[in-house]
Amino acid sequence: MSELQHEIKNLIIDSLGLEDMSAEDIATDQPLFGDGLGLDSVDALELGLAIQKRFGIKIDAEDKDTRQHFANVANLAAFVSARQAV
Amino acid sequence: MHFKIQQWRAWAPSLESSQQWRDWCQAPVRVADEQQQPDVSFLAPMQRRRLSRLARMVFNVAWPLAESHPRLPLIFASRHGETPRTLAILHDLARGEPLSPTQFSLSVHNAIIGQWSILRADTSEMSALAAAGDGLEHAVQEACLLLHEGAPAVLVVIAEEAPPALYTSFIDDVPFAYAVGLLLTPGDDWQLDLQTGSGPRSEWPHPLSLLRALNNDQQDITHYWSRRQWMWSRKQK
């Protein structure tokens, strides 16, 4: 697990108040929403805001790829590093 | 208005068991708040993660009272509501930072009963009131209307969070964080009457004053707020 992936897992736990969870409990390829981790639409907004604040990147809620970027931790990490490289 | 107080529960920092409350009712003191969290372990972590302490106080007192009632109307009253959440949002606004969607969506006054309705899968009638210092009496009045309409039982919960330091000079009726839950059923054990009248403020918030009457076998209580005189009386046995 990369350092960025680890950081994103902790960001998810802290920003969404996932009591009793640690980074090890979230698999890198586990779906974040629906049947996976079980996050919902309010979490999506909260996590989007946390990512923007932490990494200083803009997220376009209308972008059709956004859903894909937020599918799991691996995708989010890839998305963040691609944006930071710009 | 008449009704029966079937059961009561209360929570405050370091006051959880009914014995602790009976002791407090005998010798009431302003309890110290060390930010203790009410136990809500009957909820899964994913369900309780968004509950503020005020919401946890409500769930802590109300959940056991609702145990054998899959459908139970609820009247929630709080004069001050989620002051810590609102203040956090105002701080973010003042600093020009984007607002937390979670904080924002849960800062409204009916957010707690909304979460209650979702987590209990109960779509019964529920109301959130913000009354003055006599929110208890207004809530009981609402509950009596529902009983009168035929509800077999109504849950009343009054809760106040300790105000953030910035607000303490404006809020003088919350000596410490507390929640009181009452399960009301039809009956004539208690009567509550309202008339115009003025008098001294009760020493403790009305819900705590009622708890003292319940536990100390007091026959009647009179609460004044503004020009309202509320008279509670027990049926003579």
XYZ file of C-alpha atoms in Angstrom:
323
model
C 0.000 0.000 0.000
C 1.460 3.346 -1.022
C 1.882 6.200 1.408
C -0.752 8.203 -0.457
C -3.251 5.362 -0.250
C -2.610 5.114 3.473
C -3.111 8.853 3.873
C -6.392 8.721 1.954
C -7.677 5.883 4.135
C -6.961 7.910 7.249
C -8.596 10.949 5.672
C -11.734 8.867 5.020
C -11.787 7.644 8.615
C -11.225 11.088 10.132
C -13.487 13.148 7.887
C -16.391 10.698 8.001
C -16.123 9.850 11.711
C -15.681 6.106 11.165
C -15.271 5.195 14.828
C -13.489 1.958 15.635
C -11.855 1.699 12.198
C -8.213 1.871 11.175
C -6.566 2.170 7.767
C -5.979 -1.595 7.767
C -9.753 -2.197 7.812
C -10.246 -0.566 4.415
C -9.022 -2.636 1.458
C -7.448 -0.538 -1.278
C -9.799 -1.971 -3.912
C -12.900 -2.128 -1.671
C -15.864 -0.171 -3.090
C -16.398 2.907 -0.869
C -20.102 3.348 -1.579
C -23.086 1.034 -1.452
C -22.329 -2.558 -0.530
C -18.607 -2.015 0.067
C -17.680 0.265 2.950
C -21.284 1.473 3.022
C -20.790 5.209 2.513
C -23.703 7.333 1.254
C -24.289 10.546 -0.693
C -23.588 12.877 2.254
C -20.261 11.044 2.724
C -19.489 11.600 -0.963
C -19.849 15.368 -0.507
C -17.892 15.340 2.761
C -15.087 13.238 1.309
C -14.928 15.425 -1.802
C -14.502 18.457 0.434
C -11.841 16.737 2.552
C -9.857 15.747 -0.572
C -10.061 19.287 -1.936
C -8.898 20.779 1.355
C -6.086 18.299 2.010
C -4.599 18.118 -1.477
C -5.625 21.523 -2.810
C -7.307 20.131 -5.911
C -10.650 21.020 -7.456
C -13.226 18.308 -8.019
C -15.952 18.817 -10.595
C -19.132 17.197 -9.270
C -20.587 17.249 -12.805
C -17.638 15.443 -14.374
C -18.768 11.970 -15.478
C -15.432 10.488 -14.357
C -15.840 11.684 -10.757
C -17.893 8.629 -9.813
C -15.058 6.417 -11.094
C -12.380 8.412 -9.227
C -14.297 7.902 -5.958
C -15.014 4.187 -6.489
C -12.233 2.994 -4.181
C -9.014 4.100 -2.471
C -6.794 2.923 -5.364
C -8.699 5.095 -7.854
C -8.717 8.075 -5.492
C -4.956 7.846 -4.965
C -4.367 7.623 -8.717
C -6.667 10.611 -9.264
C -4.952 12.710 -6.561
C -1.435 12.004 -7.813
C -2.446 12.722 -11.426
C -3.960 16.059 -10.384
C -1.011 16.986 -8.194
C 1.387 16.276 -11.066
C -0.388 18.869 -13.275
C -54.682 17.912 30.133
C -54.138 14.618 31.904
C -51.837 11.690 31.244
C -49.742 8.998 32.828
C -45.938 9.128 32.999
C -45.343 5.460 32.290
C -41.552 5.617 32.508
C -38.764 8.186 32.594
C -35.043 8.140 31.786
C -32.423 10.835 31.994
C -28.796 11.461 31.160
C -26.284 14.092 32.260
C -22.492 13.933 32.676
C -21.817 11.368 35.458
C -25.577 10.814 35.971
C -26.713 7.723 34.111
C -28.358 5.084 36.300
C -31.766 5.620 37.872
C -30.104 5.331 41.291
C -27.682 8.155 40.439
C -30.653 10.252 39.393
C -32.609 9.445 42.553
C -29.604 10.577 44.580
C -29.328 13.739 42.509
C -33.042 14.452 43.031
C -32.504 14.274 46.798
C -29.505 16.589 46.747
C -29.278 18.386 43.398
C -25.948 19.917 42.408
C -24.487 21.389 39.255
C -22.533 18.442 37.837
C -19.131 18.868 36.190
C -18.954 18.228 32.462
C -15.865 16.381 31.271
C -17.338 15.844 27.822
C -18.482 12.336 28.713
C -20.289 10.664 25.833
C -23.624 8.926 26.405
C -23.561 5.223 25.545
C -25.220 4.428 22.213
C -23.504 1.078 21.631
C -26.896 -0.405 20.678
C -26.279 1.301 17.316
C -23.725 -0.002 14.798
C -20.653 2.254 14.397
C -21.756 3.219 10.864
C -25.122 4.321 12.273
C -23.862 6.354 15.186
C -20.884 8.067 13.561
C -22.789 11.246 12.650
C -24.598 11.638 15.953
C -23.530 14.690 17.925
C -23.398 14.467 21.693
C -26.845 16.074 21.860
C -28.182 13.406 19.497
C -26.461 10.691 21.554
C -28.084 12.061 24.704
C -31.491 11.852 23.020
C -30.882 8.319 21.725
C -29.479 7.180 25.064
C -32.594 8.176 27.017
C -35.176 7.438 24.324
C -34.055 4.079 22.894
C -34.912 1.931 25.950
C -38.242 3.783 26.388
C -39.192 2.910 22.799
C -38.174 -0.728 23.169
C -41.605 -2.369 22.984
C -43.127 0.287 20.719
C -42.254 -0.256 17.041
C -44.455 2.752 16.230
C -44.142 5.620 18.675
C -44.825 9.322 18.019
C -42.061 11.553 19.349
C -41.998 15.152 20.549
C -38.479 16.503 20.866
C -37.912 19.877 22.486
C -34.712 21.834 22.876
C -34.475 25.558 23.405
C -30.914 25.896 22.137
C -30.411 22.875 19.895
C -27.065 22.013 18.294
C -25.157 25.117 19.408
C -21.681 23.515 19.059
C -22.419 22.460 15.458
C -23.866 25.838 14.504
C -20.893 27.644 15.996
C -18.458 25.397 14.071
C -20.288 26.244 10.834
C -20.214 29.975 11.626
C -16.460 29.732 12.301
C -15.919 28.125 8.884
C -18.032 30.824 7.239
C -16.096 33.585 9.007
C -12.806 32.101 7.775
C -14.204 31.813 4.254
C -13.853 28.051 4.284
C -16.282 25.701 2.553
C -18.940 24.303 4.875
C -19.010 20.665 5.879
C -22.063 19.101 4.198
C -22.487 16.770 7.180
C -22.359 19.577 9.763
C -24.701 21.683 7.671
C -27.294 18.997 7.056
C -27.355 17.969 10.709
C -27.497 21.472 12.189
C -31.221 21.962 11.555
C -33.503 21.545 14.549
C -35.311 18.459 13.269
C -32.117 16.592 12.262
C -32.093 14.465 15.425
C -35.665 13.253 15.046
C -34.959 12.658 11.345
C -32.074 10.362 12.262
C -34.239 8.745 14.943
C -36.961 8.046 12.373
C -34.438 6.546 9.905
C -32.561 4.411 12.443
C -35.736 3.083 14.067
C -37.526 2.729 10.721
C -40.478 4.469 12.375
C -42.543 6.903 10.297
C -44.843 7.935 13.161
C -45.596 11.620 13.669
C -42.575 13.401 15.127
C -42.091 17.071 15.962
C -39.109 19.180 16.979
C -39.916 22.213 19.115
C -37.762 25.148 20.109
C -39.712 26.778 22.884
C -38.523 29.065 25.660
C -37.607 27.790 29.134
C -40.922 25.927 29.295
C -40.250 23.628 26.341
C -41.091 20.680 28.585
C -44.646 21.893 29.097
C -45.120 22.778 25.434
C -43.886 19.304 24.464
C -46.207 17.593 26.967
C -49.068 19.679 25.590
C -48.276 18.415 22.068
C -48.051 14.868 23.377
C -51.443 15.187 25.080
C -52.984 16.243 21.763
C -51.603 13.077 20.147
C -52.867 10.931 23.035
C -56.243 12.614 22.662
C -56.222 11.673 18.965
C -55.790 8.045 19.938
C -52.024 7.411 20.111
C -51.485 4.594 22.658
C -48.216 6.175 23.818
C -46.103 9.235 23.015
C -42.413 9.769 23.685
C -41.305 13.201 24.923
C -37.606 14.070 24.985
C -36.166 17.356 26.221
C -32.432 17.852 25.722
C -29.964 20.692 26.053
C -26.264 20.694 25.223
C -23.814 22.679 27.355
C -23.398 25.965 25.455
C -19.998 26.683 23.861
C -17.930 29.205 25.863
C -18.781 32.004 23.425
C -22.489 31.665 24.238
C -22.371 31.203 28.000
C -23.164 34.845 28.785
C -26.357 34.577 26.714
C -27.600 31.180 27.891
C -28.507 31.108 31.568
C -30.925 28.194 31.704
C -28.614 25.232 31.038
C -26.629 24.506 34.222
C -25.218 21.386 32.549
C -25.958 19.200 29.538
C -28.984 17.012 30.143
C -31.630 14.920 28.425
C -34.896 13.742 29.937
C -37.192 11.220 28.259
C -40.793 10.579 29.301
C -43.041 7.838 27.987
C -46.568 9.212 28.241
C -49.712 7.097 28.009
C -53.397 7.940 28.439
C -54.430 8.233 32.071
C -55.129 10.709 34.824
C -52.161 10.205 37.152
C -50.930 13.681 36.294
C -52.715 16.815 35.288
C -51.099 19.852 33.669
C -52.901 23.197 33.528
C -51.895 26.495 32.034
C -53.001 29.940 33.122
C -51.664 33.464 33.053
C -49.444 34.263 35.974
C -45.979 35.341 37.010
C -43.678 33.992 39.625
C -40.060 33.099 40.349
C -38.108 30.912 37.943
C -37.647 27.363 39.164
C -34.221 26.632 40.598
C -33.508 23.922 38.004
C -34.611 23.590 34.369
C -38.235 22.386 34.228
C -37.431 18.800 33.107
C -35.029 18.357 36.048
C -37.523 19.958 38.394
C -40.139 17.449 37.185
C -37.706 14.572 37.806
C -37.306 15.782 41.365
C -41.083 15.839 41.837
C -41.371 12.312 40.370
C -38.653 10.891 42.587
C -39.484 12.777 45.763
C -43.224 12.003 45.622
C -44.047 15.678 45.412
C -47.785 16.200 44.797
C -47.610 19.312 42.678
C -45.220 21.738 41.011
C -45.722 25.193 39.569
C -43.435 26.427 36.810
C -43.448 29.993 35.563
C -42.007 31.240 32.331
C -42.748 34.610 30.852
C -46.458 35.162 31.673
C -47.251 31.473 31.682
C -48.054 29.583 34.844
C -47.943 25.797 34.444
C -49.449 23.742 37.246
C -48.566 20.086 37.514
C -50.596 18.013 39.946
C -50.694 14.359 40.822
C -54.011 12.603 41.238
C -54.738 12.218 44.947
C -54.535 8.571 45.893
